[in-house]
């Protein structure tokens, strides 16, 4: 199974001086993190489009482009691109360029976005939330299919045999559909022949098991030729040497991140009891020791059979040093445990089938 | 009325399927409708709420004792107000401009549920389920008497409807906390301290300033 990291580009606070870092530094921190993730053998790094001062990674492809030339193997993606408020032609061109520079390692994850700051920023109305996404996803998929596109829609000028270049290294780009768990989104991904990426950010992670089953059942029913039917999971998570120390450290940052977000969105600051419940056993927060995180990934794999799991580690001004250490532990300690367990399991599964 | 036996849910998204699962687990018959064809909903329910029956909205409303509104609030005008007249209706929808967009009738409104009640003239509307996240509805239900059982607020102008909904909430796994007429739902709307706070019954009552004896 592929393991990786995603980030919205957290602005970090210096643990010694208490000073808040710059939004510019946050971009450089991300590049450093991607390089380390590649060095320690992780499979995926995703940068989610975000437009807040706390999480300022608004131009993912620029950072990923820099990473393309300083990394060798890691897949570089968006997690997510707020497709609703962008121009699919520009999104496609940027990711196809990234794909060229990285020798075929680029991916798009398309979503409506939880960060709706991009709507007023680019002159779109939230009243068109559903229609914008449907139309732009349709165009993005058409652009992926052929380099010459004729298309008409409501939200951007029509295209008449328009040439859209460059083309991806391997013909097409993987385009994942992101969902936060609305069952209709799983069906939508299956009908479109797209791989699906589940964001599991609260409650019990296993709640998403039936959704993965629903997705696969819908895939079996619609049978889109050449469909990419992979399943991925994105969740908050942090790995430390010691389980308790990791949970205590990360709580401070988790609390800060959601306290700030709650202030904007009208929900109360998280409480430690809820955090502990979600960070232990079956919850959505994958925070703990390498052994614990490996076990928890494997537990979820039993119900979801997902192909990729990646973690949001840096939030609430986590120190860069702690971020990098967590990436290192995920690559050097968690990944071998997960790989070994799944390799052991593979022959038995084949027998059953 | 006699004890409600059939729960109808309008909306097959995260909230609708979570309530459907809990209602099935509590032994109710469950019917679900959404804007999609019944065959599509049936596929969704097969995995998310096995045992719930997919149908169109009119049939779900006609056959159910309690109807739960679990659709995006921006679509509330698609509800068949005529068919819902006289029915016990739970409004679980919230107005959240960052995803609904700005809807003028909810801007500065006392509470979204009062706007919905005006539109659904004649429905016996009860406001509830809105202050708890869908994953909490799923994961935090507990049997009566469990020390970790959470409180669920409800408000409505029809006392008999409130009583029926309180019984439904109790069977689903939460302690019902009645706050009074529909206008009292302002006390647990978005942005209030109890919204999303996951409080137990006594904590919820205290936060809503309801005397324990009430």
Coordinates of N, CA and C in Angstrom, one line a residue, chain A residues 29-169:
Chain A
X29 N 9.2 25.5 3.6 CA 9.1 24.3 4.5 C 8.4 23.1 3.8
X30 N 7.4 23.4 3.0 CA 6.8 22.3 2.2 C 7.7 21.6 1.3
X31 N 8.5 22.4 0.6 CA 9.5 21.8 -0.4 C 10.5 20.9 0.4
X32 N 10.9 21.4 1.5 CA 11.8 20.6 2.3 C 11.1 19.3 2.8
X33 N 9.9 19.4 3.1 CA 9.1 18.2 3.6 C 8.9 17.2 2.4
X34 N 8.7 17.7 1.3 CA 8.5 16.8 0.1 C 9.8 16.0 -0.2
X35 N 10.9 16.8 -0.1 CA 12.2 16.1 -0.4 C 12.5 15.0 0.6
X36 N 12.2 15.3 1.8 CA 12.4 14.3 2.9 C 11.5 13.1 2.6
X37 N 10.2 13.3 2.3 CA 9.3 12.2 2.1 C 9.8 11.3 1.0
X38 N 10.3 11.9 0.0 CA 10.9 11.1 -1.1 C 12.1 10.3 -0.7
X39 N 13.0 10.9 0.1 CA 14.2 10.3 0.6 C 13.9 9.1 1.5
X40 N 12.8 9.2 2.3 CA 12.5 8.1 3.2 C 11.6 7.1 2.6
X41 N 11.3 7.2 1.3 CA 10.6 6.1 0.7 C 9.1 6.2 0.7
X42 N 8.6 7.4 1.0 CA 7.1 7.5 0.9 C 6.7 7.7 -0.5
X43 N 5.4 7.3 -0.8 CA 4.9 7.2 -2.1 C 4.2 8.4 -2.7
X44 N 3.7 9.3 -1.8 CA 2.8 10.3 -2.2 C 3.0 11.6 -1.4
X45 N 3.0 12.7 -2.0 CA 2.8 14.0 -1.3 C 1.8 14.8 -2.0
X46 N 0.8 15.3 -1.2 CA -0.3 16.1 -1.8 C -0.3 17.5 -1.2
X47 N -0.4 18.5 -2.0 CA -0.6 19.8 -1.4 C -2.0 20.3 -1.7
X48 N -2.8 20.6 -0.6 CA -4.1 21.0 -0.8 C -4.2 22.5 -0.9
X49 N -5.1 22.9 -1.9 CA -5.2 24.4 -2.1 C -6.0 25.0 -0.9
X50 N -5.3 26.0 -0.4 CA -5.9 26.7 0.8 C -5.5 28.2 0.7
X51 N -6.4 29.0 1.2 CA -6.1 30.5 1.0 C -6.2 31.3 2.3
X52 N -5.8 30.6 3.4 CA -5.9 31.4 4.7 C -4.5 31.7 5.2
X53 N -4.4 32.7 6.1 CA -3.1 33.0 6.6 C -2.4 31.9 7.4
X54 N -3.3 31.1 8.0 CA -2.8 29.9 8.8 C -2.2 28.8 7.9
X55 N -2.9 28.7 6.7 CA -2.6 27.6 5.8 C -2.6 28.2 4.4
X56 N -1.4 28.8 3.9 CA -1.4 29.6 2.7 C -0.9 28.9 1.5
X57 N -1.1 27.5 1.3 CA -0.6 26.9 0.1 C -1.6 27.1 -1.0
X58 N -1.7 28.2 -1.6 CA -2.7 28.5 -2.6 C -2.3 28.2 -4.0
X59 N -1.0 27.9 -4.2 CA -0.5 27.6 -5.6 C 0.3 26.4 -5.6
X60 N -0.4 25.2 -5.4 CA 0.3 23.9 -5.2 C 1.3 23.6 -6.3
X61 N 0.9 23.8 -7.5 CA 1.7 23.3 -8.6 C 3.1 24.0 -8.7
X62 N 3.2 25.2 -8.2 CA 4.5 25.9 -8.2 C 5.5 25.1 -7.2
X63 N 5.0 24.8 -6.0 CA 5.8 24.0 -5.1 C 6.1 22.6 -5.6
X64 N 5.1 22.0 -6.1 CA 5.3 20.6 -6.7 C 6.2 20.7 -7.9
X65 N 6.2 21.7 -8.6 CA 7.1 21.9 -9.8 C 8.6 21.9 -9.3
X66 N 8.8 22.7 -8.2 CA 10.1 22.7 -7.6 C 10.5 21.4 -7.1
X67 N 9.6 20.7 -6.5 CA 9.9 19.3 -6.0 C 10.1 18.3 -7.1
X68 N 9.5 18.6 -8.3 CA 9.7 17.6 -9.4 C 11.2 17.4 -9.7
X69 N 12.0 18.5 -9.6 CA 13.4 18.4 -10.0 C 14.3 18.0 -8.9
X70 N 13.8 17.9 -7.7 CA 14.6 17.6 -6.5 C 14.2 16.2 -5.9
X71 N 13.2 15.6 -6.5 CA 12.8 14.3 -6.0 C 12.9 13.3 -7.1
X72 N 12.8 12.0 -6.8 CA 13.0 11.0 -7.8 C 11.8 10.1 -8.0
X73 N 11.2 9.6 -6.9 CA 10.1 8.6 -7.0 C 8.7 9.0 -6.6
X74 N 8.7 10.0 -5.7 CA 7.4 10.3 -5.0 C 6.4 10.8 -6.0
X75 N 5.1 10.4 -5.8 CA 4.0 11.0 -6.6 C 3.7 12.3 -6.1
X76 N 3.5 13.3 -7.0 CA 3.2 14.7 -6.6 C 1.8 15.1 -7.0
X77 N 1.0 15.4 -6.0 CA -0.4 15.6 -6.3 C -1.0 16.8 -5.6
X78 N -2.3 17.1 -5.9 CA -3.0 18.1 -5.2 C -4.0 17.4 -4.3
X79 N -4.2 17.9 -3.1 CA -5.1 17.2 -2.2 C -5.8 18.3 -1.3
X80 N -6.7 19.1 -1.9 CA -7.3 19.0 -3.2 C -7.1 20.2 -4.0
X81 N -7.4 20.1 -5.3 CA -7.5 21.3 -6.2 C -9.0 21.8 -6.0
X82 N -9.2 23.0 -5.7 CA -10.6 23.5 -5.6 C -11.0 23.8 -7.0
X83 N -11.5 22.8 -7.7 CA -11.8 22.9 -9.1 C -12.9 23.9 -9.4
X84 N -13.9 24.0 -8.5 CA -15.0 24.8 -8.7 C -14.7 26.3 -9.0
X85 N -13.5 26.7 -8.4 CA -13.2 28.2 -8.6 C -12.0 28.4 -9.5
X86 N -11.6 27.3 -10.2 CA -10.4 27.5 -11.1 C -10.9 27.2 -12.5
X87 N -10.0 27.5 -13.4 CA -10.3 27.2 -14.8 C -9.7 25.9 -15.1
X88 N -10.5 24.9 -15.5 CA -10.0 23.6 -15.8 C -8.9 23.5 -16.8
X89 N -8.9 24.4 -17.8 CA -7.8 24.5 -18.8 C -6.5 24.8 -18.1
X90 N -6.5 25.8 -17.2 CA -5.3 26.2 -16.6 C -4.8 25.1 -15.6
X91 N -5.8 24.5 -14.9 CA -5.5 23.4 -14.0 C -4.8 22.3 -14.7
X92 N -5.4 21.9 -15.9 CA -4.8 20.8 -16.6 C -3.4 21.2 -17.2
X93 N -3.3 22.4 -17.7 CA -2.0 22.7 -18.2 C -0.9 22.7 -17.2
X94 N -1.2 23.2 -16.0 CA -0.2 23.3 -14.9 C 0.2 21.9 -14.5
X95 N -0.8 21.0 -14.3 CA -0.5 19.6 -13.9 C 0.2 18.8 -15.0
X96 N -0.2 19.1 -16.2 CA 0.5 18.4 -17.3 C 2.0 18.8 -17.4
X97 N 2.2 20.1 -17.1 CA 3.6 20.6 -17.0 C 4.3 20.0 -15.9
X98 N 3.7 19.9 -14.7 CA 4.3 19.2 -13.6 C 4.6 17.8 -13.9
X99 N 3.7 17.2 -14.6 CA 3.9 15.8 -15.0 C 5.1 15.6 -15.9
X100 N 5.3 16.6 -16.8 CA 6.4 16.5 -17.7 C 7.7 16.7 -16.9
X101 N 7.7 17.7 -16.0 CA 8.9 17.9 -15.2 C 9.3 16.8 -14.3
X102 N 8.3 16.0 -13.9 CA 8.5 15.0 -12.9 C 8.5 13.6 -13.6
X103 N 8.6 13.5 -14.9 CA 8.6 12.3 -15.6 C 7.4 11.4 -15.2
X104 N 6.2 12.0 -15.3 CA 5.0 11.2 -15.1 C 4.6 11.0 -13.7
X105 N 4.9 11.9 -12.7 CA 4.6 11.6 -11.3 C 3.4 12.6 -10.8
X106 N 2.7 13.2 -11.7 CA 1.7 14.2 -11.3 C 0.3 13.6 -11.2
X107 N -0.4 14.1 -10.3 CA -1.8 13.7 -10.1 C -2.7 14.9 -9.7
X108 N -3.9 14.9 -10.1 CA -4.9 15.9 -9.7 C -5.9 15.2 -8.7
X109 N -6.2 15.8 -7.6 CA -7.3 15.4 -6.8 C -8.3 16.5 -6.9
X110 N -9.5 16.3 -7.5 CA -10.4 17.4 -7.7 C -11.5 17.4 -6.6
X111 N -11.8 18.5 -6.1 CA -12.8 18.6 -5.1 C -13.5 19.9 -5.1
X112 N -14.6 20.0 -4.3 CA -15.3 21.3 -4.2 C -14.5 22.2 -3.2
X113 N -13.8 21.6 -2.3 CA -13.0 22.3 -1.4 C -13.7 22.7 -0.1
X114 N -13.0 22.4 1.0 CA -13.6 22.8 2.3 C -13.2 24.3 2.6
X115 N -12.2 24.7 1.8 CA -11.8 26.1 2.0 C -12.5 27.0 1.0
X116 N -13.6 27.6 1.4 CA -14.4 28.3 0.4 C -13.9 29.7 0.2
X117 N -12.8 30.1 0.8 CA -12.2 31.4 0.6 C -12.0 31.7 -0.9
X118 N -11.8 30.7 -1.7 CA -11.5 30.9 -3.1 C -12.7 31.4 -3.9
X119 N -13.9 31.2 -3.4 CA -15.1 31.7 -4.1 C -15.1 33.2 -4.3
X120 N -15.1 34.0 -3.2 CA -15.0 35.4 -3.4 C -13.7 35.9 -4.1
X121 N -12.6 35.2 -3.8 CA -11.3 35.6 -4.4 C -11.3 35.5 -5.9
X122 N -12.0 34.6 -6.5 CA -12.0 34.4 -7.9 C -13.4 34.8 -8.6
X123 N -14.2 35.4 -7.8 CA -15.4 35.9 -8.4 C -16.5 34.9 -8.6
X124 N -16.5 33.8 -7.8 CA -17.6 32.8 -8.0 C -18.6 32.9 -6.8
X125 N -19.8 32.5 -7.1 CA -20.8 32.5 -6.1 C -21.0 31.1 -5.5
X126 N -21.1 31.1 -4.2 CA -21.3 29.8 -3.5 C -22.7 29.3 -3.8
X127 N -23.6 30.1 -4.3 CA -24.9 29.6 -4.8 C -24.8 28.7 -5.9
X128 N -23.6 28.7 -6.6 CA -23.4 27.8 -7.8 C -22.5 26.6 -7.4
X129 N -22.4 26.4 -6.1 CA -21.5 25.4 -5.5 C -21.5 24.1 -6.3
X130 N -22.7 23.5 -6.5 CA -22.9 22.2 -7.1 C -22.7 22.3 -8.6
X131 N -23.3 23.3 -9.2 CA -23.2 23.4 -10.7 C -21.8 23.7 -11.2
X132 N -21.1 24.6 -10.5 CA -19.7 24.9 -10.8 C -18.8 23.6 -10.8
X133 N -19.0 22.8 -9.8 CA -18.2 21.6 -9.7 C -18.5 20.6 -10.8
X134 N -19.8 20.4 -11.0 CA -20.2 19.4 -12.1 C -19.6 19.8 -13.4
X135 N -19.8 21.1 -13.7 CA -19.4 21.6 -15.1 C -17.9 21.5 -15.2
X136 N -17.2 22.0 -14.2 CA -15.7 22.0 -14.4 C -15.1 20.7 -14.3
X137 N -15.7 19.8 -13.6 CA -15.1 18.4 -13.6 C -15.3 17.8 -15.0
X138 N -16.5 18.0 -15.6 CA -16.8 17.5 -16.9 C -15.7 18.1 -17.9
X139 N -15.4 19.3 -17.9 CA -14.4 19.9 -18.8 C -13.0 19.3 -18.5
X140 N -12.7 19.2 -17.2 CA -11.3 18.7 -16.9 C -11.1 17.3 -17.5
X141 N -12.2 16.4 -17.3 CA -12.1 15.1 -17.8 C -12.0 15.0 -19.4
X142 N -12.7 15.9 -20.0 CA -12.6 16.0 -21.5 C -11.2 16.4 -21.9
X143 N -10.6 17.4 -21.2 CA -9.2 17.8 -21.5 C -8.2 16.7 -21.3
X144 N -8.5 15.8 -20.4 CA -7.6 14.7 -20.1 C -7.7 13.7 -21.2
X145 N -8.9 13.6 -21.8 CA -9.1 12.6 -22.9 C -8.5 12.9 -24.2
X146 N -8.4 14.2 -24.6 CA -7.8 14.5 -25.9 C -7.3 15.9 -25.9
X147 N -6.3 16.2 -26.8 CA -5.6 17.5 -26.8 C -6.4 18.5 -27.5
X148 N -7.4 18.1 -28.3 CA -8.2 19.1 -29.0 C -9.6 19.0 -28.5
X149 N -10.2 20.1 -27.9 CA -11.4 20.0 -27.2 C -12.4 21.0 -27.7
X150 N -13.6 20.5 -28.0 CA -14.8 21.4 -28.3 C -15.8 21.3 -27.2
X151 N -16.1 22.4 -26.6 CA -16.9 22.3 -25.3 C -17.6 23.6 -25.1
X152 N -18.8 23.5 -24.4 CA -19.6 24.7 -24.0 C -20.1 24.5 -22.6
X153 N -20.1 25.6 -21.9 CA -20.7 25.6 -20.5 C -21.1 27.0 -20.1
X154 N -21.5 27.1 -18.8 CA -22.1 28.3 -18.3 C -21.0 29.2 -17.7
X155 N -19.9 28.6 -17.2 CA -19.0 29.3 -16.3 C -17.7 29.8 -16.9
X156 N -17.5 29.4 -18.2 CA -16.3 29.9 -18.9 C -16.5 29.9 -20.4
X157 N -15.7 30.6 -21.1 CA -16.0 30.7 -22.5 C -15.9 29.3 -23.2
X158 N -16.7 29.2 -24.3 CA -16.7 27.9 -24.9 C -15.4 27.6 -25.7
X159 N -15.1 26.4 -26.0 CA -13.9 26.0 -26.7 C -14.3 25.4 -28.0
X160 N -13.6 25.8 -29.1 CA -13.9 25.3 -30.4 C -12.6 24.7 -31.0
X161 N -12.5 23.4 -30.9 CA -11.3 22.7 -31.4 C -10.1 23.3 -30.8
X162 N -10.1 23.6 -29.5 CA -9.0 24.3 -28.8 C -7.9 23.2 -28.6
X163 N -6.7 23.7 -28.8 CA -5.5 22.8 -28.5 C -5.1 23.1 -27.1
X164 N -5.0 22.1 -26.3 CA -4.6 22.2 -24.9 C -3.4 21.4 -24.7
X165 N -2.2 22.1 -24.5 CA -0.9 21.4 -24.3 C -0.2 22.0 -23.1
X166 N 0.8 21.4 -22.5 CA 1.4 20.1 -23.0 C 0.5 18.9 -22.6
X167 N 0.9 17.8 -23.2 CA 0.1 16.5 -22.8 C 0.9 15.8 -21.7
X168 N 0.2 15.0 -20.9 CA 0.9 14.3 -19.8 C 1.9 13.2 -20.4
X169 N 2.9 12.9 -19.6 CA 3.9 11.9 -20.0 C 3.3 10.6 -20.5

